[in-house]
Coordinates of N, CA and C in Angstrom, one line a residue:
X17 N -10.7 -32.8 -28.6 CA -10.2 -32.2 -29.9 C -9.8 -30.7 -29.7
X18 N -8.7 -30.3 -30.2 CA -8.2 -29.0 -30.0 C -8.9 -28.1 -31.1
X19 N -9.2 -26.9 -30.7 CA -9.9 -25.9 -31.6 C -8.8 -24.8 -31.9
X20 N -9.0 -24.2 -33.0 CA -8.1 -23.1 -33.4 C -8.3 -21.9 -32.5
X21 N -7.3 -21.1 -32.4 CA -7.4 -19.8 -31.6 C -8.4 -18.9 -32.3
X22 N -8.4 -18.9 -33.6 CA -9.3 -18.0 -34.3 C -10.8 -18.4 -34.0
X23 N -11.0 -19.7 -34.0 CA -12.4 -20.1 -33.7 C -12.8 -19.8 -32.3
X24 N -11.8 -20.0 -31.3 CA -12.1 -19.7 -29.9 C -12.4 -18.2 -29.8
X25 N -11.6 -17.4 -30.5 CA -11.9 -16.0 -30.4 C -13.2 -15.6 -30.9
X26 N -13.6 -16.2 -32.1 CA -14.9 -15.9 -32.6 C -16.0 -16.3 -31.7
X27 N -15.9 -17.5 -31.0 CA -16.9 -17.9 -30.1 C -16.9 -16.9 -28.9
X28 N -15.8 -16.5 -28.5 CA -15.8 -15.5 -27.3 C -16.5 -14.2 -27.7
X29 N -16.3 -13.7 -28.9 CA -17.0 -12.5 -29.3 C -18.5 -12.7 -29.4
X30 N -18.9 -13.9 -29.9 CA -20.3 -14.2 -30.0 C -21.0 -14.3 -28.7
X31 N -20.2 -14.8 -27.7 CA -20.8 -14.9 -26.3 C -20.7 -13.6 -25.6
X32 N -19.6 -12.9 -25.7 CA -19.4 -11.7 -24.8 C -20.2 -10.5 -25.3
X33 N -20.3 -10.3 -26.6 CA -21.1 -9.2 -27.1 C -22.5 -9.1 -26.6
X34 N -23.3 -10.2 -26.6 CA -24.6 -10.1 -26.1 C -24.6 -9.9 -24.6
X35 N -23.6 -10.4 -23.9 CA -23.5 -10.3 -22.4 C -23.3 -8.8 -22.1
X36 N -22.3 -8.2 -22.8 CA -22.1 -6.7 -22.6 C -23.3 -5.9 -22.9
X37 N -24.0 -6.3 -23.9 CA -25.2 -5.5 -24.3 C -26.3 -5.7 -23.2
X38 N -26.5 -6.9 -22.7 CA -27.5 -7.1 -21.6 C -27.1 -6.4 -20.4
X39 N -25.8 -6.4 -20.0 CA -25.3 -5.7 -18.8 C -25.6 -4.2 -19.0
X40 N -25.4 -3.6 -20.2 CA -25.6 -2.2 -20.4 C -27.1 -1.9 -20.3
X41 N -27.9 -2.8 -20.8 CA -29.4 -2.5 -20.9 C -30.1 -2.6 -19.6
X42 N -29.6 -3.5 -18.7 CA -30.3 -3.8 -17.5 C -30.5 -2.5 -16.7
X43 N -31.7 -2.2 -16.3 CA -32.0 -1.0 -15.5 C -31.4 -1.1 -14.1
X44 N -30.6 -0.1 -13.7 CA -30.1 0.0 -12.3 C -30.1 1.4 -11.9
X45 N -30.2 1.6 -10.6 CA -30.2 2.9 -10.0 C -28.7 3.4 -9.9
X46 N -28.5 4.7 -10.0 CA -27.2 5.2 -9.8 C -26.9 5.2 -8.3
X47 N -25.6 4.9 -8.0 CA -25.1 4.9 -6.7 C -24.0 6.0 -6.6
X48 N -24.1 6.8 -5.6 CA -23.1 7.9 -5.4 C -22.1 7.5 -4.3
X49 N -20.8 7.5 -4.7 CA -19.7 7.3 -3.7 C -19.0 8.6 -3.5
X50 N -19.1 9.2 -2.4 CA -18.5 10.5 -2.1 C -17.2 10.4 -1.4
X51 N -16.4 11.4 -1.4 CA -15.1 11.5 -0.8 C -14.2 10.3 -1.1
X52 N -14.2 10.0 -2.4 CA -13.3 9.0 -2.9 C -11.9 9.5 -3.1
X53 N -10.9 8.6 -3.1 CA -9.5 9.0 -3.3 C -8.9 8.0 -4.3
X54 N -7.9 8.4 -5.0 CA -7.2 7.6 -6.0 C -6.3 6.6 -5.3
X55 N -6.4 5.3 -5.6 CA -5.6 4.3 -5.0 C -4.3 4.2 -5.8
X56 N -3.2 4.0 -5.1 CA -1.9 3.9 -5.8 C -1.8 2.4 -6.3
X57 N -1.7 2.2 -7.6 CA -1.6 0.8 -8.1 C -0.5 0.8 -9.2
X58 N -0.1 -0.4 -9.5 CA 1.0 -0.5 -10.5 C 0.5 -0.1 -11.9
X59 N -0.8 -0.3 -12.2 CA -1.3 0.0 -13.5 C -2.5 0.9 -13.4
X60 N -2.5 2.0 -14.2 CA -3.7 2.9 -14.3 C -3.4 3.7 -15.6
X61 N -4.5 4.1 -16.3 CA -4.3 5.0 -17.4 C -5.3 6.1 -17.3
X62 N -5.6 6.8 -18.4 CA -6.4 8.0 -18.3 C -7.8 7.8 -18.1
X63 N -8.4 6.6 -18.5 CA -9.8 6.4 -18.3 C -10.1 5.2 -17.4
X64 N -9.1 4.6 -16.7 CA -9.4 3.4 -15.9 C -8.4 3.4 -14.7
X65 N -9.0 3.3 -13.5 CA -8.1 3.5 -12.3 C -8.8 2.8 -11.1
X66 N -8.0 2.6 -10.1 CA -8.5 2.1 -8.8 C -8.8 3.2 -7.9
X67 N -9.9 3.1 -7.2 CA -10.4 4.1 -6.3 C -10.7 3.6 -4.9
X68 N -10.4 4.3 -3.9 CA -10.7 4.0 -2.5 C -11.9 4.7 -2.0
X69 N -12.9 4.0 -1.4 CA -14.1 4.5 -0.8 C -14.4 3.8 0.4
X70 N -14.3 4.5 1.5 CA -14.6 3.9 2.9 C -13.7 2.6 3.0
X71 N -12.4 2.7 2.8 CA -11.5 1.7 2.9 C -11.7 0.5 2.0
X72 N -12.6 0.6 1.0 CA -12.8 -0.5 0.0 C -12.3 0.0 -1.3
X73 N -11.5 -0.8 -2.0 CA -10.9 -0.5 -3.3 C -11.8 -1.0 -4.4
X74 N -12.1 -0.1 -5.4 CA -12.9 -0.4 -6.5 C -12.1 -0.1 -7.8
X75 N -12.4 -0.8 -8.9 CA -11.7 -0.5 -10.2 C -12.8 0.1 -11.1
X76 N -12.6 1.3 -11.6 CA -13.6 1.9 -12.5 C -13.0 2.3 -13.8
X77 N -13.9 2.3 -14.8 CA -13.6 2.7 -16.2 C -14.7 3.8 -16.6
X78 N -14.2 4.9 -17.1 CA -15.2 5.9 -17.5 C -16.2 5.6 -18.5
X79 N -17.4 6.0 -18.3 CA -18.4 5.9 -19.4 C -18.1 7.0 -20.5
X80 N -18.6 6.8 -21.7 CA -18.6 7.7 -22.8 C -17.3 8.1 -23.5
X81 N -16.2 7.9 -22.9 CA -14.9 8.3 -23.5 C -13.9 7.2 -23.5
X82 N -12.8 7.5 -24.3 CA -11.7 6.5 -24.4 C -10.4 7.3 -24.5
X83 N -9.5 7.0 -23.6 CA -8.1 7.6 -23.7 C -7.2 6.6 -24.5
X84 N -6.1 7.2 -25.1 CA -5.2 6.3 -25.8 C -4.6 5.3 -24.8
X85 N -4.2 4.2 -25.4 CA -3.5 3.1 -24.6 C -2.2 3.5 -24.1
X86 N -1.8 2.9 -23.0 CA -0.4 3.2 -22.4 C 0.6 2.1 -22.6
X87 N 0.1 1.0 -23.2 CA 1.0 -0.1 -23.5 C 0.7 -0.7 -24.9
X88 N 1.5 -1.6 -25.4 CA 1.3 -2.1 -26.7 C 0.7 -3.6 -26.7
X89 N 0.0 -3.9 -25.7 CA -0.6 -5.2 -25.6 C -1.6 -5.5 -26.7
X90 N -2.3 -4.4 -27.1 CA -3.4 -4.6 -28.1 C -3.0 -3.7 -29.4
X91 N -2.2 -4.2 -30.3 CA -1.7 -3.4 -31.4 C -2.9 -2.9 -32.3
X92 N -3.9 -3.7 -32.5 CA -5.1 -3.3 -33.3 C -5.7 -2.0 -32.7
X93 N -5.8 -2.0 -31.4 CA -6.4 -0.8 -30.8 C -5.5 0.4 -30.9
X94 N -4.2 0.2 -30.8 CA -3.3 1.4 -31.1 C -3.5 1.9 -32.5
X95 N -3.6 1.1 -33.4 CA -3.8 1.5 -34.8 C -5.2 2.2 -35.0
X96 N -6.2 1.7 -34.3 CA -7.5 2.3 -34.4 C -7.5 3.7 -33.8
X97 N -6.8 3.8 -32.6 CA -6.8 5.1 -31.9 C -5.9 6.1 -32.7
X98 N -4.8 5.7 -33.3 CA -4.0 6.5 -34.1 C -4.8 7.1 -35.3
X99 N -5.6 6.3 -35.9 CA -6.4 6.7 -37.1 C -7.5 7.7 -36.6
X100 N -8.1 7.4 -35.4 CA -9.2 8.3 -34.9 C -8.6 9.7 -34.6
X101 N -7.4 9.7 -34.1 CA -6.8 11.0 -33.6 C -6.0 11.7 -34.7
X102 N -5.7 10.9 -35.8 CA -4.9 11.5 -36.9 C -3.5 11.6 -36.6
X103 N -2.9 10.7 -35.8 CA -1.5 10.8 -35.3 C -0.8 9.5 -35.7
X104 N 0.5 9.5 -35.7 CA 1.2 8.2 -36.0 C 1.0 7.3 -34.8
X105 N 1.1 6.0 -35.1 CA 0.9 4.9 -34.1 C 1.9 5.1 -33.0
X106 N 3.1 5.5 -33.4 CA 4.2 5.7 -32.4 C 3.9 6.7 -31.3
X107 N 2.9 7.6 -31.6 CA 2.6 8.7 -30.7 C 1.5 8.3 -29.8
X108 N 0.8 7.2 -30.0 CA -0.4 6.9 -29.2 C 0.0 6.6 -27.7
X109 N 0.9 5.8 -27.4 CA 1.3 5.5 -26.1 C 1.8 6.7 -25.3
X110 N 2.7 7.5 -25.9 CA 3.1 8.7 -25.2 C 2.0 9.6 -24.8
X111 N 1.0 9.7 -25.7 CA -0.2 10.5 -25.5 C -1.0 9.8 -24.4
X112 N -1.1 8.5 -24.4 CA -1.8 7.8 -23.3 C -1.2 8.1 -21.9
X113 N 0.1 8.2 -21.9 CA 0.7 8.5 -20.6 C 0.4 9.9 -20.1
X114 N 0.3 10.8 -21.1 CA 0.0 12.2 -20.8 C -1.5 12.3 -20.3
X115 N -2.4 11.4 -20.9 CA -3.8 11.4 -20.4 C -3.8 10.8 -19.0
X116 N -3.0 9.8 -18.7 CA -3.0 9.3 -17.4 C -2.5 10.3 -16.4
X117 N -1.5 11.1 -16.7 CA -1.0 12.2 -15.8 C -2.1 13.2 -15.6
X118 N -2.9 13.5 -16.7 CA -3.9 14.5 -16.5 C -5.0 14.0 -15.6
X119 N -5.4 12.8 -15.7 CA -6.4 12.2 -14.8 C -5.9 12.1 -13.4
X120 N -4.7 11.7 -13.2 CA -4.1 11.6 -11.8 C -4.1 13.0 -11.2
X121 N -3.8 14.0 -12.0 CA -3.8 15.4 -11.4 C -5.2 15.8 -11.1
X122 N -6.2 15.4 -11.9 CA -7.6 15.8 -11.6 C -8.1 15.1 -10.4
X123 N -7.6 13.9 -10.1 CA -8.1 13.1 -8.9 C -7.2 13.2 -7.7
X124 N -6.4 14.3 -7.6 CA -5.6 14.5 -6.4 C -6.4 14.8 -5.2
X125 N -7.5 15.5 -5.4 CA -8.4 15.9 -4.3 C -9.5 14.9 -4.3
X126 N -10.2 14.8 -3.1 CA -11.4 13.9 -3.0 C -12.4 14.2 -4.1
X127 N -13.0 13.1 -4.6 CA -13.9 13.2 -5.7 C -15.1 12.3 -5.5
X128 N -16.1 12.5 -6.4 CA -17.4 11.7 -6.3 C -17.5 10.7 -7.5
X129 N -17.9 9.5 -7.3 CA -18.1 8.5 -8.3 C -19.6 8.2 -8.4
X130 N -20.1 8.3 -9.6 CA -21.5 7.8 -9.9 C -21.4 6.6 -10.7
X131 N -22.0 5.5 -10.2 CA -21.9 4.2 -10.9 C -23.2 3.4 -10.8
X132 N -23.4 2.6 -11.8 CA -24.5 1.6 -11.8 C -24.0 0.2 -11.7
X133 N -22.7 0.1 -11.4 CA -22.0 -1.2 -11.3 C -22.2 -2.0 -12.6
X134 N -22.2 -1.4 -13.7 CA -22.2 -2.1 -15.0 C -20.8 -2.7 -15.2
X135 N -20.7 -3.9 -15.6 CA -19.4 -4.6 -15.8 C -18.7 -4.0 -17.0
X136 N -17.5 -3.5 -16.7 CA -16.6 -2.9 -17.7 C -15.4 -3.8 -17.9
X137 N -15.6 -4.9 -18.5 CA -14.5 -5.9 -18.7 C -13.3 -5.3 -19.2
X138 N -12.1 -5.9 -18.8 CA -10.9 -5.4 -19.3 C -9.8 -6.4 -19.1
X139 N -8.6 -6.0 -19.3 CA -7.4 -7.0 -19.2 C -7.0 -7.2 -17.8
X140 N -7.5 -6.3 -16.9 CA -7.1 -6.5 -15.5 C -7.8 -7.7 -14.9
X141 N -7.1 -8.3 -13.9 CA -7.7 -9.5 -13.2 C -8.7 -9.1 -12.2
X142 N -8.8 -7.8 -11.8 CA -9.8 -7.3 -10.9 C -11.1 -6.9 -11.6
X143 N -12.2 -7.1 -11.0 CA -13.5 -6.7 -11.6 C -13.5 -5.2 -11.8
X144 N -14.0 -4.8 -12.9 CA -14.0 -3.3 -13.2 C -15.4 -2.9 -13.6
X145 N -15.8 -1.7 -13.2 CA -17.1 -1.2 -13.4 C -17.1 0.2 -14.1
X146 N -18.1 0.5 -14.9 CA -18.2 1.8 -15.5 C -18.6 2.9 -14.5
X147 N -18.2 4.1 -14.7 CA -18.5 5.2 -13.8 C -18.4 6.5 -14.4
X148 N -19.1 7.5 -13.8 CA -18.9 8.9 -14.1 C -18.1 9.5 -12.9
X149 N -17.1 10.3 -13.1 CA -16.3 10.8 -12.0 C -16.4 12.4 -12.0
X150 N -16.7 12.9 -10.8 CA -16.9 14.4 -10.7 C -16.0 14.9 -9.6
X151 N -15.4 16.0 -9.8 CA -14.6 16.7 -8.8 C -15.2 18.2 -8.8
X152 N -15.9 18.5 -7.7 CA -16.6 19.8 -7.7 C -17.6 19.8 -8.8
X153 N -17.5 20.8 -9.7 CA -18.5 20.9 -10.8 C -17.9 20.4 -12.1
X154 N -16.7 19.8 -12.0 CA -16.1 19.3 -13.2 C -16.2 17.8 -13.4
X155 N -16.4 17.4 -14.6 CA -16.6 16.0 -15.0 C -15.3 15.5 -15.7
X156 N -14.7 14.4 -15.1 CA -13.4 14.0 -15.7 C -13.4 13.6 -17.1
X157 N -14.5 12.9 -17.6 CA -14.6 12.5 -19.0 C -14.6 13.8 -19.9
X158 N -15.4 14.7 -19.5 CA -15.5 16.0 -20.3 C -14.2 16.7 -20.3
X159 N -13.5 16.8 -19.2 CA -12.2 17.5 -19.2 C -11.2 16.8 -20.1
X160 N -11.2 15.5 -20.1 CA -10.3 14.7 -20.9 C -10.5 15.0 -22.4
X161 N -11.8 15.0 -22.8 CA -12.1 15.3 -24.2 C -11.8 16.7 -24.5
X162 N -12.2 17.7 -23.6 CA -12.0 19.1 -23.8 C -10.5 19.4 -24.1
X163 N -9.6 18.7 -23.4 CA -8.2 18.9 -23.5 C -7.4 18.1 -24.5
X164 N -8.2 17.3 -25.3 CA -7.6 16.5 -26.3 C -6.9 15.2 -25.9
X165 N -7.3 14.7 -24.7 CA -6.6 13.5 -24.1 C -7.6 12.3 -24.2
X166 N -8.8 12.5 -24.8 CA -9.7 11.3 -25.0 C -10.6 11.7 -26.1
X167 N -11.1 10.7 -26.7 CA -12.1 10.9 -27.8 C -13.5 10.5 -27.2
X168 N -14.5 11.1 -27.8 CA -15.9 10.9 -27.4 C -16.4 9.6 -28.0
X169 N -15.9 8.5 -27.4 CA -16.2 7.2 -27.9 C -16.1 6.2 -26.7
X170 N -17.2 5.7 -26.3 CA -17.2 4.8 -25.1 C -18.6 4.3 -24.8
X171 N -18.7 3.6 -23.7 CA -20.0 3.0 -23.4 C -21.0 4.1 -22.9
X172 N -22.1 4.3 -23.6 CA -23.1 5.3 -23.2 C -23.9 4.8 -22.0
X173 N -24.6 5.7 -21.4 CA -25.5 5.3 -20.2 C -26.5 6.5 -20.1
X174 N -27.6 6.2 -19.3 CA -28.6 7.2 -19.2 C -28.1 8.3 -18.2
X175 N -27.2 9.2 -18.7 CA -26.7 10.3 -18.0 C -26.8 11.5 -18.8
X176 N -27.2 12.7 -18.2 CA -27.6 12.8 -16.8 C -29.0 12.2 -16.6
X177 N -29.8 12.0 -17.6 CA -31.0 11.3 -17.5 C -31.1 10.4 -18.8
X178 N -32.1 9.5 -18.8 CA -32.3 8.6 -20.0 C -32.6 9.5 -21.2
X179 N -33.5 10.5 -21.0 CA -33.8 11.3 -22.1 C -32.7 12.2 -22.6
X180 N -31.7 12.5 -21.6 CA -30.7 13.4 -22.0 C -29.4 12.8 -22.5
X181 N -29.4 11.5 -22.6 CA -28.2 10.8 -22.9 C -27.6 11.2 -24.3
X182 N -28.5 11.3 -25.3 CA -28.0 11.6 -26.6 C -27.5 13.1 -26.7
X183 N -28.2 13.9 -25.9 CA -27.7 15.3 -25.9 C -26.4 15.4 -25.2
X184 N -26.1 14.6 -24.2 CA -24.8 14.6 -23.6 C -23.7 14.1 -24.5
X185 N -24.1 13.0 -25.3 CA -23.1 12.5 -26.3 C -22.8 13.6 -27.3
X186 N -23.8 14.4 -27.7 CA -23.5 15.5 -28.7 C -22.7 16.6 -28.0
X187 N -22.9 16.8 -26.7 CA -22.0 17.8 -26.0 C -20.6 17.3 -26.0
X188 N -20.3 16.0 -25.8 CA -18.9 15.5 -25.8 C -18.4 15.6 -27.2
X189 N -19.2 15.3 -28.2 CA -18.7 15.5 -29.6 C -18.3 16.9 -29.9
X190 N -19.1 17.8 -29.3 CA -18.8 19.3 -29.5 C -17.5 19.6 -28.9
X191 N -17.2 19.1 -27.7 CA -16.0 19.3 -27.0 C -14.8 18.8 -27.8
X192 N -15.0 17.6 -28.4 CA -14.0 17.0 -29.2 C -13.7 17.9 -30.4
X193 N -14.8 18.4 -31.1 CA -14.6 19.2 -32.2 C -13.8 20.5 -31.9
X194 N -14.1 21.0 -30.7 CA -13.3 22.2 -30.2 C -11.8 21.9 -30.0
X195 N -11.6 20.7 -29.4 CA -10.2 20.3 -29.2 C -9.5 20.1 -30.5
X196 N -10.2 19.5 -31.5 CA -9.6 19.3 -32.8 C -9.2 20.7 -33.5
X197 N -10.2 21.6 -33.4 CA -10.0 22.9 -34.0 C -8.9 23.7 -33.4
X198 N -8.8 23.6 -32.0 CA -7.8 24.3 -31.3 C -6.5 23.5 -31.1
X199 N -6.5 22.3 -31.7 CA -5.3 21.4 -31.7 C -4.7 21.2 -30.3
X200 N -5.6 20.8 -29.4 CA -5.3 20.5 -28.1 C -4.8 19.1 -27.9
X201 N -4.0 18.9 -26.9 CA -3.6 17.5 -26.5 C -3.0 16.7 -27.7
X202 N -3.6 15.6 -28.0 CA -3.2 14.7 -29.1 C -3.4 15.3 -30.4
X203 N -4.4 16.2 -30.6 CA -4.7 16.8 -31.9 C -3.6 17.8 -32.3
X204 N -2.7 18.2 -31.4 CA -1.6 19.1 -31.7 C -0.6 18.3 -32.6
X205 N -0.7 17.0 -32.5 CA 0.3 16.1 -33.2 C -0.4 15.6 -34.5
X206 N -1.6 15.9 -34.8 CA -2.3 15.4 -35.9 C -1.7 15.7 -37.2
X207 N -1.5 14.7 -38.0 CA -0.9 14.8 -39.4 C -1.9 14.7 -40.5
X208 N -3.2 14.5 -40.1 CA -4.2 14.3 -41.1 C -5.5 15.1 -40.7
X209 N -6.5 14.9 -41.5 CA -7.8 15.6 -41.2 C -8.6 14.7 -40.4
X210 N -9.1 15.2 -39.2 CA -9.9 14.5 -38.3 C -11.3 15.1 -38.4
X211 N -12.3 14.3 -38.7 CA -13.7 14.9 -38.8 C -14.2 15.2 -37.4
X212 N -14.6 16.4 -37.2 CA -15.1 16.8 -35.9 C -16.6 16.6 -35.8
X213 N -17.3 16.4 -36.9 CA -18.8 16.4 -36.9 C -19.4 15.0 -37.1
X214 N -18.7 13.9 -36.8 CA -19.3 12.6 -37.0 C -20.3 12.4 -35.9
X215 N -21.4 11.7 -36.1 CA -22.4 11.5 -35.1 C -21.8 10.5 -34.0
X216 N -22.4 10.6 -32.8 CA -21.9 9.8 -31.7 C -22.1 8.3 -32.0
X217 N -21.1 7.5 -31.6 CA -21.2 6.0 -31.8 C -22.4 5.4 -31.0
X218 N -23.0 4.4 -31.5 CA -24.1 3.7 -30.8 C -23.5 2.8 -29.7
X219 N -24.3 2.4 -28.8 CA -23.9 1.5 -27.8 C -23.4 0.2 -28.4
X220 N -24.1 -0.3 -29.4 CA -23.7 -1.5 -30.1 C -22.3 -1.4 -30.7
X221 N -22.0 -0.3 -31.3 CA -20.7 -0.1 -31.9 C -19.6 -0.3 -30.9
X222 N -19.8 0.3 -29.7 CA -18.8 0.2 -28.6 C -18.8 -1.2 -28.1
X223 N -19.9 -1.8 -27.9 CA -20.0 -3.2 -27.4 C -19.2 -4.1 -28.4
X224 N -19.3 -4.0 -29.7 CA -18.6 -4.8 -30.6 C -17.1 -4.5 -30.5
X225 N -16.7 -3.3 -30.3 CA -15.3 -2.9 -30.2 C -14.7 -3.5 -29.0
X226 N -15.4 -3.5 -27.8 CA -14.9 -4.1 -26.6 C -14.9 -5.7 -26.7
X227 N -15.8 -6.2 -27.4 CA -15.9 -7.7 -27.6 C -14.7 -8.2 -28.4
X228 N -14.2 -7.4 -29.3 CA -13.0 -7.8 -30.1 C -11.8 -7.8 -29.2
X229 N -11.7 -6.9 -28.2 CA -10.6 -6.9 -27.3 C -10.7 -8.1 -26.3
X230 N -11.9 -8.4 -25.9 CA -12.1 -9.6 -25.0 C -11.7 -10.8 -25.7
X231 N -11.9 -10.9 -27.0 CA -11.5 -12.1 -27.8 C -10.0 -12.2 -27.8
X232 N -9.3 -11.1 -27.9 CA -7.8 -11.2 -27.8 C -7.3 -11.6 -26.5
X233 N -8.0 -11.1 -25.4 CA -7.6 -11.5 -24.0 C -7.8 -13.0 -23.9
X234 N -8.9 -13.6 -24.4 CA -9.1 -15.0 -24.3 C -8.1 -15.8 -25.1
X235 N -7.7 -15.3 -26.3 CA -6.6 -15.9 -27.0 C -5.4 -16.1 -26.2
X236 N -5.0 -15.0 -25.5 CA -3.8 -15.0 -24.7 C -3.9 -16.0 -23.5
X237 N -5.1 -16.1 -22.9 CA -5.3 -17.0 -21.8 C -5.2 -18.5 -22.3
X238 N -5.8 -18.7 -23.5 CA -5.7 -20.1 -24.1 C -4.2 -20.4 -24.4
X239 N -3.5 -19.5 -24.9 CA -2.1 -19.8 -25.2 C -1.3 -20.1 -24.0
X240 N -1.6 -19.3 -22.9 CA -0.8 -19.6 -21.6 C -1.1 -21.0 -21.1
X241 N -2.3 -21.4 -21.3 CA -2.7 -22.8 -20.9 C -2.4 -23.9 -21.9
X242 N -1.9 -23.5 -23.0 CA -1.5 -24.5 -24.1 C -2.8 -25.1 -24.7
X243 N -3.9 -24.3 -24.7 CA -5.1 -24.8 -25.3 C -5.4 -24.2 -26.6
X244 N -5.9 -24.9 -27.5 CA -6.4 -24.4 -28.8 C -5.3 -24.0 -29.8
X245 N -4.1 -24.5 -29.6 CA -3.1 -24.3 -30.6 C -3.5 -25.0 -31.9
X246 N -3.5 -24.2 -33.0 CA -3.9 -24.8 -34.2 C -3.0 -26.0 -34.6
X247 N -3.7 -27.1 -35.1 CA -3.0 -28.3 -35.6 C -2.7 -28.2 -37.0
X248 N -1.5 -28.3 -37.5 CA -1.1 -28.2 -38.9 C -1.9 -29.1 -39.8

């Protein structure tokens, strides 16, 4: 019996959200990958990219932050990001491309990746993991937020320590507040009032947000296979 796409999507969210939460909660040690370089790939954006380390390619997604989308595959996410940044939806993807350019410039020189190999599911066919990326004394996530190319909304982790995680989230929110006040990056385009003092989002809020996207990806896969088309 065929099931509706909406039901399949709801089931996916029900299954994926606990899985994401478990992955995030599982204690793992940090692993440091030094002297990494940016891999040239067809697709990369401001917060997700392919990295080469000792001739092995890895796909990483930044912890703690989110850059604007660079394509229109997920319209609901474009609308959400536009609202969060206080800009028109039409400006989200151009801003996403500027964020990608910023990150690529940051990663021109060898850099260090800190990762726990937490699964950072996405639309890519390659497996993706969350990471912190450092170049010298600079943190890519911080610099993206500081310059108005990312918002302080993303998967949290025990960085720099378990006890310091919330302080670090508050630091990122402070950088975002400064970017809003100084109208940097995307905030220079803001047509509305963006609250700079909202508390950091919880891990569960971000897990739910990512699970919604995973549900849409499943919808598309089912449609490609001709499965789950609603019966009139």
